[in-house]
PDB file of C-alpha atoms in Angstrom:
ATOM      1  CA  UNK A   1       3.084   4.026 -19.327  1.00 94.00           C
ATOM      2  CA  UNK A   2       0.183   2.258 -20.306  1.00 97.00           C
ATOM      3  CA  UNK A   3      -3.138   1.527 -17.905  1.00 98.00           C
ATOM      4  CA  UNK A   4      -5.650  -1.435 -18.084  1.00 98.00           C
ATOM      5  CA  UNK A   5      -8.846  -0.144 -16.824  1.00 98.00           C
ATOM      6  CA  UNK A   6     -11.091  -3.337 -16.666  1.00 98.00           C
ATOM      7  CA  UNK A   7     -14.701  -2.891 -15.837  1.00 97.00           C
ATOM      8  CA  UNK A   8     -16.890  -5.974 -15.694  1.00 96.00           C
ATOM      9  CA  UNK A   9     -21.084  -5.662 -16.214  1.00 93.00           C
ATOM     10  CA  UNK A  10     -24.219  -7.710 -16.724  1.00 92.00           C
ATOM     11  CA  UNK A  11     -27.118  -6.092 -17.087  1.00 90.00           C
ATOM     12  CA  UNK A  12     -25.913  -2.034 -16.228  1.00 88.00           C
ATOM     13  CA  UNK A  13     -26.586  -0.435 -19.584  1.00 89.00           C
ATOM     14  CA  UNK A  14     -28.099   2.306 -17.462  1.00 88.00           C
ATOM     15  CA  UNK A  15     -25.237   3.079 -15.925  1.00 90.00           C
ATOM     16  CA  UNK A  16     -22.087   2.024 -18.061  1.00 94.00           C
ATOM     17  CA  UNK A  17     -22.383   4.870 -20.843  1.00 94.00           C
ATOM     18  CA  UNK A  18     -21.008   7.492 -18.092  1.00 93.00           C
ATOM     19  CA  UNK A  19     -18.443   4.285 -17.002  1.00 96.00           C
ATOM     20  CA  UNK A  20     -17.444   4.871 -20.515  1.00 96.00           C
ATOM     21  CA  UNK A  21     -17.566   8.502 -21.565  1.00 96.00           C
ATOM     22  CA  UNK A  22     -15.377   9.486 -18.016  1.00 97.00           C
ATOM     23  CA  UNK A  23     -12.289   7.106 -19.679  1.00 97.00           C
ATOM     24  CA  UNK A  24     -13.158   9.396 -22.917  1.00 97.00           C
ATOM     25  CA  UNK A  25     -12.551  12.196 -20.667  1.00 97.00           C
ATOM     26  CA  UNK A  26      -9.342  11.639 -19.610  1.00 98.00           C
ATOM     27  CA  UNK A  27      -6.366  14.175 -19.934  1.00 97.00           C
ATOM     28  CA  UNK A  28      -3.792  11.140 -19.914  1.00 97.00           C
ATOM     29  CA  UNK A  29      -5.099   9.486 -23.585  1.00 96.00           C
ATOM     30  CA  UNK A  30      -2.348   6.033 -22.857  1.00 97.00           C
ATOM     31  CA  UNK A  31      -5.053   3.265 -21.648  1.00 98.00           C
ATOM     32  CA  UNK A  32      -7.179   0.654 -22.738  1.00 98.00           C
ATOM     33  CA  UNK A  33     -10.408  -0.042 -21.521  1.00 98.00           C
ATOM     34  CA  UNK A  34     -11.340  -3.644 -21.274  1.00 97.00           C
ATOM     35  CA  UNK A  35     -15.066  -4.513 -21.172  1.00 96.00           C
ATOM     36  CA  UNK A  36     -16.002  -8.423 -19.833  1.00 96.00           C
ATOM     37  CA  UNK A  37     -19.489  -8.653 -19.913  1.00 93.00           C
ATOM     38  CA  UNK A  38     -21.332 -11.637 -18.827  1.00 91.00           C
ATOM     39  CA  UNK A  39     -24.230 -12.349 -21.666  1.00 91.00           C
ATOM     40  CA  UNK A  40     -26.338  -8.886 -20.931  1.00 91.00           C
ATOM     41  CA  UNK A  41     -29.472  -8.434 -22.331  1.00 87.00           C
ATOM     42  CA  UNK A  42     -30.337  -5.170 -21.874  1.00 89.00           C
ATOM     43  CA  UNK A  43     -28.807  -3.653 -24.661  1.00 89.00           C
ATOM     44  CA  UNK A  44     -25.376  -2.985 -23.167  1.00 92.00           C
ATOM     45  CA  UNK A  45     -23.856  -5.398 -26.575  1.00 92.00           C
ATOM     46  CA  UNK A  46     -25.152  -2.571 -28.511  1.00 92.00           C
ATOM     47  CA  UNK A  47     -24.042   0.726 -26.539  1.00 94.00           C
ATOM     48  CA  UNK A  48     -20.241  -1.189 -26.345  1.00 93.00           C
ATOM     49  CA  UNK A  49     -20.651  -1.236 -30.167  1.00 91.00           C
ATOM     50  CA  UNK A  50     -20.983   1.905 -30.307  1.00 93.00           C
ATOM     51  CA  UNK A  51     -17.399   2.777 -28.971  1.00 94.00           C
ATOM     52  CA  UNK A  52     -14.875   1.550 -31.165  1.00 91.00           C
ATOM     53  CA  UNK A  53     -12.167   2.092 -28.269  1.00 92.00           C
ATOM     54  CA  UNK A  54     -13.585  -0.568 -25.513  1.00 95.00           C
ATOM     55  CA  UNK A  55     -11.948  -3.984 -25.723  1.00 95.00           C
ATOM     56  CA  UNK A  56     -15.512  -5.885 -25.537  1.00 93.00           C
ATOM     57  CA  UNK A  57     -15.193  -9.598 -24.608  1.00 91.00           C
ATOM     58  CA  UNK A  58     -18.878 -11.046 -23.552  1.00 91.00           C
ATOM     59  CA  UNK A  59     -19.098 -14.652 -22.663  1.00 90.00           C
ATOM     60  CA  UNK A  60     -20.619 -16.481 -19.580  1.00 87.00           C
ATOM     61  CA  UNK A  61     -18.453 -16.299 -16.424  1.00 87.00           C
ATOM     62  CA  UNK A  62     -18.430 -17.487 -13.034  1.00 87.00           C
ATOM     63  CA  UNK A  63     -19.077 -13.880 -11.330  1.00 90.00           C
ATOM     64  CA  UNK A  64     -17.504 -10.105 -11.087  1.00 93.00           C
ATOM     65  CA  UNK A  65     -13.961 -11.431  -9.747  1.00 95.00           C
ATOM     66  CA  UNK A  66     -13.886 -14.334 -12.853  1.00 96.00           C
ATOM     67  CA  UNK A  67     -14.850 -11.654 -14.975  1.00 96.00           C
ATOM     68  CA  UNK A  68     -11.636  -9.086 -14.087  1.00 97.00           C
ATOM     69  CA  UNK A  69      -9.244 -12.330 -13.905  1.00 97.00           C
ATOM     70  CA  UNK A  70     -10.475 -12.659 -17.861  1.00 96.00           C
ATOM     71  CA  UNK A  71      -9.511  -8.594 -18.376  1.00 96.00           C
ATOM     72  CA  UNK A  72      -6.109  -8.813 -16.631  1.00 97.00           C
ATOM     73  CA  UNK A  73      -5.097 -11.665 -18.462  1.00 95.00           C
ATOM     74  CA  UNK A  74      -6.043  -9.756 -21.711  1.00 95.00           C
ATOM     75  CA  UNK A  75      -4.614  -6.475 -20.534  1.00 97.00           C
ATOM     76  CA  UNK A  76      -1.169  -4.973 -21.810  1.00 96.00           C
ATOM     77  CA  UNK A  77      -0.928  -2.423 -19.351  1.00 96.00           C
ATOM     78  CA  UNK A  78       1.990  -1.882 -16.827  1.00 96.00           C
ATOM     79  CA  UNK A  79      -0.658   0.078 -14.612  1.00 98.00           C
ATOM     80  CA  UNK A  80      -4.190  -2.008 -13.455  1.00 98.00           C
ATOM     81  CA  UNK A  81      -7.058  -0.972 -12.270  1.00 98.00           C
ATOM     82  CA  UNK A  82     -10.941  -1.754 -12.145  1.00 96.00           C
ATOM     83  CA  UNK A  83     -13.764   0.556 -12.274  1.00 97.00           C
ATOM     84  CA  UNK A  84     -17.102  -1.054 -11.913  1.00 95.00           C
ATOM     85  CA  UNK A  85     -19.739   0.142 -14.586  1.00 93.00           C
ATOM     86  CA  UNK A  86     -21.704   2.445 -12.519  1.00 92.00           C
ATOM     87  CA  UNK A  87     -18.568   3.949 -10.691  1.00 95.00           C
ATOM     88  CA  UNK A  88     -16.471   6.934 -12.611  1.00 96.00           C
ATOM     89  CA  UNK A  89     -13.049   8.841 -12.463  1.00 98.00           C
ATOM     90  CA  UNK A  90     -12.714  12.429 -12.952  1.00 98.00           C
ATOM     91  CA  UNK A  91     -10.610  13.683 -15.981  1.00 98.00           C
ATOM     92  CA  UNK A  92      -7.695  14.618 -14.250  1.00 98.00           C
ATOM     93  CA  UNK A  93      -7.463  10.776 -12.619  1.00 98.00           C
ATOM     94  CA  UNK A  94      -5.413   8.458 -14.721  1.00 98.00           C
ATOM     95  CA  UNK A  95      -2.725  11.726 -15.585  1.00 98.00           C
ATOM     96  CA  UNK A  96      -2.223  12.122 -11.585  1.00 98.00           C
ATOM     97  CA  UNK A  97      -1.852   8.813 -10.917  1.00 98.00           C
ATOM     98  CA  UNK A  98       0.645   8.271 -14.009  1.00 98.00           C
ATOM     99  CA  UNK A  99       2.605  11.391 -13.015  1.00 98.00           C
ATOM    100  CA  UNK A 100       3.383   9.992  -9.470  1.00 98.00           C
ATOM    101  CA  UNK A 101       4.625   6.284 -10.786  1.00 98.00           C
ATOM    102  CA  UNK A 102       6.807   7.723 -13.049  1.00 97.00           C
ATOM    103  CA  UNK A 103       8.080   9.618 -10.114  1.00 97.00           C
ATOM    104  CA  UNK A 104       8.316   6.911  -7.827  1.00 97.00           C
ATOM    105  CA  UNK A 105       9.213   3.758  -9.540  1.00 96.00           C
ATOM    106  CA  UNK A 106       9.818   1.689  -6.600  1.00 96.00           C
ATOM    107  CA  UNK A 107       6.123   2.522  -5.316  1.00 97.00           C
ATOM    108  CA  UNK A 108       3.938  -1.225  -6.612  1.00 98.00           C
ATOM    109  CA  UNK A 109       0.484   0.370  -5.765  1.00 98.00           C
ATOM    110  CA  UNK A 110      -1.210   4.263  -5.272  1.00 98.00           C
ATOM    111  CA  UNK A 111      -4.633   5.209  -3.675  1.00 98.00           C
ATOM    112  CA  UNK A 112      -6.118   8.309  -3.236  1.00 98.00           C
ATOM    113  CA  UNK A 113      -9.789   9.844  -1.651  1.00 98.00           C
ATOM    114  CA  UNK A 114     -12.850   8.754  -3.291  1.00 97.00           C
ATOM    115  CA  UNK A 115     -16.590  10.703  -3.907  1.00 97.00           C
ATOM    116  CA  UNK A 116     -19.344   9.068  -3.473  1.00 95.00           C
ATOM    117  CA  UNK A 117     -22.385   9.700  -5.507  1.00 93.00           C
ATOM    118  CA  UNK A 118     -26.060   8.828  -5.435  1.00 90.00           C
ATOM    119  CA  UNK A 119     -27.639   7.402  -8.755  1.00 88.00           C
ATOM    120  CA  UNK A 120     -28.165  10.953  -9.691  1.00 89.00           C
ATOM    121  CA  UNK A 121     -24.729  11.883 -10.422  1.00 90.00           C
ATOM    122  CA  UNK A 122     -25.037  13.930  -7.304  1.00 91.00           C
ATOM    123  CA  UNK A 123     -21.738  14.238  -4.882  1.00 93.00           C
ATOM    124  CA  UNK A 124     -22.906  12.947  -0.908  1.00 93.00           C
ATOM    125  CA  UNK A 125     -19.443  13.072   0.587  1.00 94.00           C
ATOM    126  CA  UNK A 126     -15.867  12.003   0.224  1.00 96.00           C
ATOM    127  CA  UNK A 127     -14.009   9.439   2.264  1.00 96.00           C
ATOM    128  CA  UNK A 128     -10.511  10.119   2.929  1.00 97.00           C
ATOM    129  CA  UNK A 129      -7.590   7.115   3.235  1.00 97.00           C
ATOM    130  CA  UNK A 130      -4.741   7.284   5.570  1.00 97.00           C
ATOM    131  CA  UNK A 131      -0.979   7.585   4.345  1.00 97.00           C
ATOM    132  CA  UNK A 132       0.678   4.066   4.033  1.00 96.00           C
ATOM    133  CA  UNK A 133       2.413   3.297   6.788  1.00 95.00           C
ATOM    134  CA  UNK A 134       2.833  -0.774   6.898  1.00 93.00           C
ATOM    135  CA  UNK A 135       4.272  -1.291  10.079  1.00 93.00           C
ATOM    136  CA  UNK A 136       0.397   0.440  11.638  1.00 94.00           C
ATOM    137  CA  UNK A 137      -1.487  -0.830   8.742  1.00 94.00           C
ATOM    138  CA  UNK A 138      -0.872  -4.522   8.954  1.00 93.00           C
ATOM    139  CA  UNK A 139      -1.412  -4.533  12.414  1.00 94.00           C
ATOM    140  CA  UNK A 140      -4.781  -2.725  11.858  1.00 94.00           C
ATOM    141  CA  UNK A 141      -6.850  -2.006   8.662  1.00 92.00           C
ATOM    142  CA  UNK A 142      -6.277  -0.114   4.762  1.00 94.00           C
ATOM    143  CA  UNK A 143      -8.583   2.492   4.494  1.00 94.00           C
ATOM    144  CA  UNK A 144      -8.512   2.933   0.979  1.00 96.00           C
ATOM    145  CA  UNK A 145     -11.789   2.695  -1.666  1.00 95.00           C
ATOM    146  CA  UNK A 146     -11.543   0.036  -4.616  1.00 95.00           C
ATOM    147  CA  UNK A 147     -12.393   2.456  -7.188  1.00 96.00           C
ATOM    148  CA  UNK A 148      -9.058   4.666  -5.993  1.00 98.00           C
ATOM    149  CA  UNK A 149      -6.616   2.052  -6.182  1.00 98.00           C
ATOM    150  CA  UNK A 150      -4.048   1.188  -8.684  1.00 98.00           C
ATOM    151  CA  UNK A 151      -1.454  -1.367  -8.642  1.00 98.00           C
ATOM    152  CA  UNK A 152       1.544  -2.364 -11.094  1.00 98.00           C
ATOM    153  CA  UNK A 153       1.310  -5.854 -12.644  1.00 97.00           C
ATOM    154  CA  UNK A 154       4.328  -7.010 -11.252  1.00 96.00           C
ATOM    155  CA  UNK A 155       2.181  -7.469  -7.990  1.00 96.00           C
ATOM    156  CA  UNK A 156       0.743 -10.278  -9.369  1.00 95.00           C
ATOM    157  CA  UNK A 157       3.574 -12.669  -9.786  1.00 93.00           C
ATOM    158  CA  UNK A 158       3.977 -12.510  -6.148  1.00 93.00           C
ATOM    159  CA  UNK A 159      -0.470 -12.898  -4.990  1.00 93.00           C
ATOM    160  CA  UNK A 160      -2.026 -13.895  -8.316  1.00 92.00           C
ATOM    161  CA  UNK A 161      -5.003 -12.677  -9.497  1.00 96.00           C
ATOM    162  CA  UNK A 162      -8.255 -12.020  -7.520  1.00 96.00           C
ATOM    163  CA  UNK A 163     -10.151 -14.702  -5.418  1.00 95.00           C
ATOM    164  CA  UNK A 164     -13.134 -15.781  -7.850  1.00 93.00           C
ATOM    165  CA  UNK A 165     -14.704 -18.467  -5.189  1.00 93.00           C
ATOM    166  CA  UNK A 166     -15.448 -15.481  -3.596  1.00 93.00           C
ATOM    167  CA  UNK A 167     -18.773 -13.614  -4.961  1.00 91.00           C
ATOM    168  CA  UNK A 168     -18.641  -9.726  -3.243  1.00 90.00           C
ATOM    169  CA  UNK A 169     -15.347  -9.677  -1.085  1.00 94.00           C
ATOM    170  CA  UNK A 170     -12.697 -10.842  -3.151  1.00 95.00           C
ATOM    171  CA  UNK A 171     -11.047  -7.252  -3.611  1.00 95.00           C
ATOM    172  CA  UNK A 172     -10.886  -6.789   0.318  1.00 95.00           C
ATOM    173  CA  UNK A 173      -9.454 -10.419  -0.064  1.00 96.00           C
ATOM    174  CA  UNK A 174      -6.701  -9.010  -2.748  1.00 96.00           C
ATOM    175  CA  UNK A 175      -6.191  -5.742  -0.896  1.00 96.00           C
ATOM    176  CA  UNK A 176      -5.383  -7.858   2.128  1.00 95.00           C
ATOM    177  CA  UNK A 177      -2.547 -10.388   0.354  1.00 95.00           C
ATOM    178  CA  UNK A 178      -1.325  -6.825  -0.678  1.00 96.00           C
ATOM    179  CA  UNK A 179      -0.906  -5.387   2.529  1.00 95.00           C
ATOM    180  CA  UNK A 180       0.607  -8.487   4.476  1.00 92.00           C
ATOM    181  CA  UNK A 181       3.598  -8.631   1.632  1.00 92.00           C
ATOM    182  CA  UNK A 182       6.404  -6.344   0.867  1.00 85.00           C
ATOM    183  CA  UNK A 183       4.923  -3.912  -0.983  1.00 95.00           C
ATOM    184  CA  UNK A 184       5.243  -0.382  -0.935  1.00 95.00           C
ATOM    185  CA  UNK A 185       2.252   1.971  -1.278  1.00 97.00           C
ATOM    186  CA  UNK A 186       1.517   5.440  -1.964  1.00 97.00           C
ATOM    187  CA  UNK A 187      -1.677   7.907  -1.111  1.00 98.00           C
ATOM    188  CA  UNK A 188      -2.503  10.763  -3.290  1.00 97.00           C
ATOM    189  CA  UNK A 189      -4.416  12.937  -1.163  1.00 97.00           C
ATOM    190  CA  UNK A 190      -7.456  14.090  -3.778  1.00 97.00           C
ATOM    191  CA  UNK A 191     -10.497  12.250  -4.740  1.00 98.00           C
ATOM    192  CA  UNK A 192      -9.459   9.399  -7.574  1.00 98.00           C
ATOM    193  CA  UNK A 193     -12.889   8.300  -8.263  1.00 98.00           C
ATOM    194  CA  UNK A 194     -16.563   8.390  -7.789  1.00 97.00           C
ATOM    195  CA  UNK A 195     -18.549   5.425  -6.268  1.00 95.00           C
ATOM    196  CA  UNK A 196     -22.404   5.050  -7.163  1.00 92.00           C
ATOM    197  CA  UNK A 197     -24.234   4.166  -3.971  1.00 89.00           C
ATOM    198  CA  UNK A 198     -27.551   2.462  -4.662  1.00 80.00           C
ATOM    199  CA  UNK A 199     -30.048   0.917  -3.137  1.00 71.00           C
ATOM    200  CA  UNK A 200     -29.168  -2.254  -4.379  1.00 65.00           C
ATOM    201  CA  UNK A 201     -25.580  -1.891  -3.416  1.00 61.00           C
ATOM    202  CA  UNK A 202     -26.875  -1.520   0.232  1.00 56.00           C
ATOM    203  CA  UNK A 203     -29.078  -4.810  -0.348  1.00 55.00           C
ATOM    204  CA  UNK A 204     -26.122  -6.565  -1.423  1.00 56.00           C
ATOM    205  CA  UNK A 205     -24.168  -5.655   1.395  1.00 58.00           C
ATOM    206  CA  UNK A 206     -27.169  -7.285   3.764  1.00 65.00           C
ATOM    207  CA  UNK A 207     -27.206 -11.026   1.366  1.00 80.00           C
ATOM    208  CA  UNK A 208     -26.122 -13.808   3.370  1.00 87.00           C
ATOM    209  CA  UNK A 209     -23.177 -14.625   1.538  1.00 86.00           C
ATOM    210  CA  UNK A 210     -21.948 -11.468   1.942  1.00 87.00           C
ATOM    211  CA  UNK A 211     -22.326 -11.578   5.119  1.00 89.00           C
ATOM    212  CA  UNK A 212     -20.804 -15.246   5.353  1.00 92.00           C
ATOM    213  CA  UNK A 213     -17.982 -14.439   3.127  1.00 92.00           C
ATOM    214  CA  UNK A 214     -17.018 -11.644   5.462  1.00 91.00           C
ATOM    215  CA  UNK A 215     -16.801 -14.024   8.407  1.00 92.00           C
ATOM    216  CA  UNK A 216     -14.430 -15.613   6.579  1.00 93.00           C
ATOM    217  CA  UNK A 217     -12.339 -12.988   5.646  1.00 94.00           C
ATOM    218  CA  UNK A 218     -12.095 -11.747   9.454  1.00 92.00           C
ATOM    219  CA  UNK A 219     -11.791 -14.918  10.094  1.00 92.00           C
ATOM    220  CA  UNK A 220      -8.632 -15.644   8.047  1.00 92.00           C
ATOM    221  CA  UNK A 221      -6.729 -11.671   8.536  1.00 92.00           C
ATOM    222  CA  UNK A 222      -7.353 -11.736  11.828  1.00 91.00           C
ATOM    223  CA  UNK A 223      -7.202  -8.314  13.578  1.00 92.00           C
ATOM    224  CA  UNK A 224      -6.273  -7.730  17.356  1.00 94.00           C
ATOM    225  CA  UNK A 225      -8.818  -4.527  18.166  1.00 94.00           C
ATOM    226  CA  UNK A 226      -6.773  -3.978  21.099  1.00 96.00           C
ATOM    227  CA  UNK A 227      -3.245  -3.530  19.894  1.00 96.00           C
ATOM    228  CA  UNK A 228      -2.435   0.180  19.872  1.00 96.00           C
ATOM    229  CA  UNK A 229      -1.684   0.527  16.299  1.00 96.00           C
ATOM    230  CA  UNK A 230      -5.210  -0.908  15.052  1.00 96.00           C
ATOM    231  CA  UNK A 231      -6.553   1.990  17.733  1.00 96.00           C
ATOM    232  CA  UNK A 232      -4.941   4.406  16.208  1.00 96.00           C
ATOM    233  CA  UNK A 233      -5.816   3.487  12.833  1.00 96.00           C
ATOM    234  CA  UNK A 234      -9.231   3.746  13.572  1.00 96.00           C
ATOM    235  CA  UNK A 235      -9.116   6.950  15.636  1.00 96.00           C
ATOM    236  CA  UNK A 236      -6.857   8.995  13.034  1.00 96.00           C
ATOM    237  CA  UNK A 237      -9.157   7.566  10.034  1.00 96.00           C
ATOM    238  CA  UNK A 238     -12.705   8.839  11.912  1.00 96.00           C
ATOM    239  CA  UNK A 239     -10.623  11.957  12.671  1.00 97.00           C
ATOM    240  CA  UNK A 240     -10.237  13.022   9.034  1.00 96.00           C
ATOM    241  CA  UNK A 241     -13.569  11.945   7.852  1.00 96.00           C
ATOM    242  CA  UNK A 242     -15.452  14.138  10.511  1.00 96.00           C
ATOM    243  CA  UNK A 243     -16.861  15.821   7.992  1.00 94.00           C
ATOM    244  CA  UNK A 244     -18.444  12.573   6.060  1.00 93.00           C
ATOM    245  CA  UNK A 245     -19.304  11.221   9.217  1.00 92.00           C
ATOM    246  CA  UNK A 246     -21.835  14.476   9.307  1.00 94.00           C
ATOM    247  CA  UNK A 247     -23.090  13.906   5.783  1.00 91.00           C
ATOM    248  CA  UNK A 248     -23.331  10.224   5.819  1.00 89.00           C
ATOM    249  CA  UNK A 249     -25.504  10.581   8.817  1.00 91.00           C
ATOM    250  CA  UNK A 250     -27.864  13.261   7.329  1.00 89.00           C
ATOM    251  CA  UNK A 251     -27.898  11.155   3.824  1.00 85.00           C
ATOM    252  CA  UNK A 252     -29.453   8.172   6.732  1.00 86.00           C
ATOM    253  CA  UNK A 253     -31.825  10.637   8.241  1.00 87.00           C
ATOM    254  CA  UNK A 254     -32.826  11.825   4.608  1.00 84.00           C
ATOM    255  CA  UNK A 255     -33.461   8.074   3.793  1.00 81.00           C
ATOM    256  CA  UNK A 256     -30.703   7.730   1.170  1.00 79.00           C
ATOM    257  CA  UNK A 257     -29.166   4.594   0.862  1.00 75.00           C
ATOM    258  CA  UNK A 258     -25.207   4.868   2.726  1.00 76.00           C
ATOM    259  CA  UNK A 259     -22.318   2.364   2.851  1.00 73.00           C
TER     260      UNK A 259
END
């Protein structure tokens, strides 16, 4: 079973080398790790030189969700996934993940927890995802983290590839074609991955077209916050994160940047 692991990057030589060395880390050795950079000049050419294992394709592009659409469609794997160059996996990731498709081949996608981190390497807390359950989650929300997910290919003969008219949400976009078809999902209860949370992350999230584009997307997946499953949803997922709840709320009071 082979993964894709696509990252896209402009500009995040300071952060991809540890992007790169935690694929190097893995215990399960069967991936390929597909680079699309968009014209950096920062020296990130050069570090991707230095590791003869990245697929390295650098060209202009029309944003992060172009650039993935570019690594999928050069990607062999039968397992996909994207890892954004300041996030990172643990060693043991890819192998768990692996071991449970080959358990469960009916299962087309698999989540698990995911760590986030402050530009320091340093652990803040770890958000937990609820079971999949489609007949509560399509009435309500997924819980699960980008950087935990991984989906078989064949999902995209059925949604296509992500949204690229859309600049920051297009992978809540993608998530959400995923949940409102037939697909069947699996969580793997242990932290997947490890999500940088900077301060210009928490900038992003404040932009107007972020803000616009998420309009949209509520907008278009319309929720109803009063049917009992969406309630339940919410009250079982702030249930198990009581504990992050705490720590994101001293990491505010601290003056660390949270999402």
């Amino acid at each position: 079973m082979l993964f894709s692991v696509i990252t896209p990057t402009f500009n995040s030589c300071n952060f991809l080398k540890i992007n790169i060395e935690s694929l190097l880390a893995q215990s399960y050795k069967n991936y390929e790790h597909i680079v699309v950079d968009g014209k950096s000049d920062d020296g990130t050419i050069d570090l991707l030189k230095s590791y003869p294992n990245v697929k390295l394709i650098s060209e202009l592009d029309n944003g992060m969700y172009d650039a993935i659409n570019k690594g999928i469609g050069l990607s062999s794997g039968d397992i996909l996934a994207y890892l954004n160059a300041d996030d990172r996996y643990f060693p043991y990731t890819l192998e768990t993940v692996a071991k449970v498709f080959l358990k469960y081949p009916n299962i087309d996608f698999i989540y698990g927890y995911c760590t986030y981190i402050d530009e320091n390497e340093n652990p803040l807390y770890v958000y937990k995802a609820l079971p999949w359950i489609p007949q509560i989650v399509r009435k309500a929300r997924y819980t699960w983290a980008q950087q935990s997910f991984f989906w078989r290919r064949r999902i995209h003969k059925k949604i296509d590839l992500f949204d690229s008219t859309l600049r920051y949400l297009a992978d809540r976009d993608f998530f959400q074609r995923i949940v409102e078809h037939s697909f069947n999902g699996k969580l793997v209860r242990i932290s997947l991955a490890k999500f940088m949370v900077r301060k210009a992350s928490f900038e992003r999230a404040l932009t107007p077209i972020q803000i616009a584009e998420n309009r949209i997307l509520t907008k278009r997946y319309r929720k109803d916050k009063s049917h009992p499953f969406y309630i339940l949803n919410e009250m079982l997922f702030k249930f198990i994160n009581i504990n992050t709840y705490v720590l994101r709320t001293i990491c505010i009071l601290k003056g660390k940047p949270v999402i």
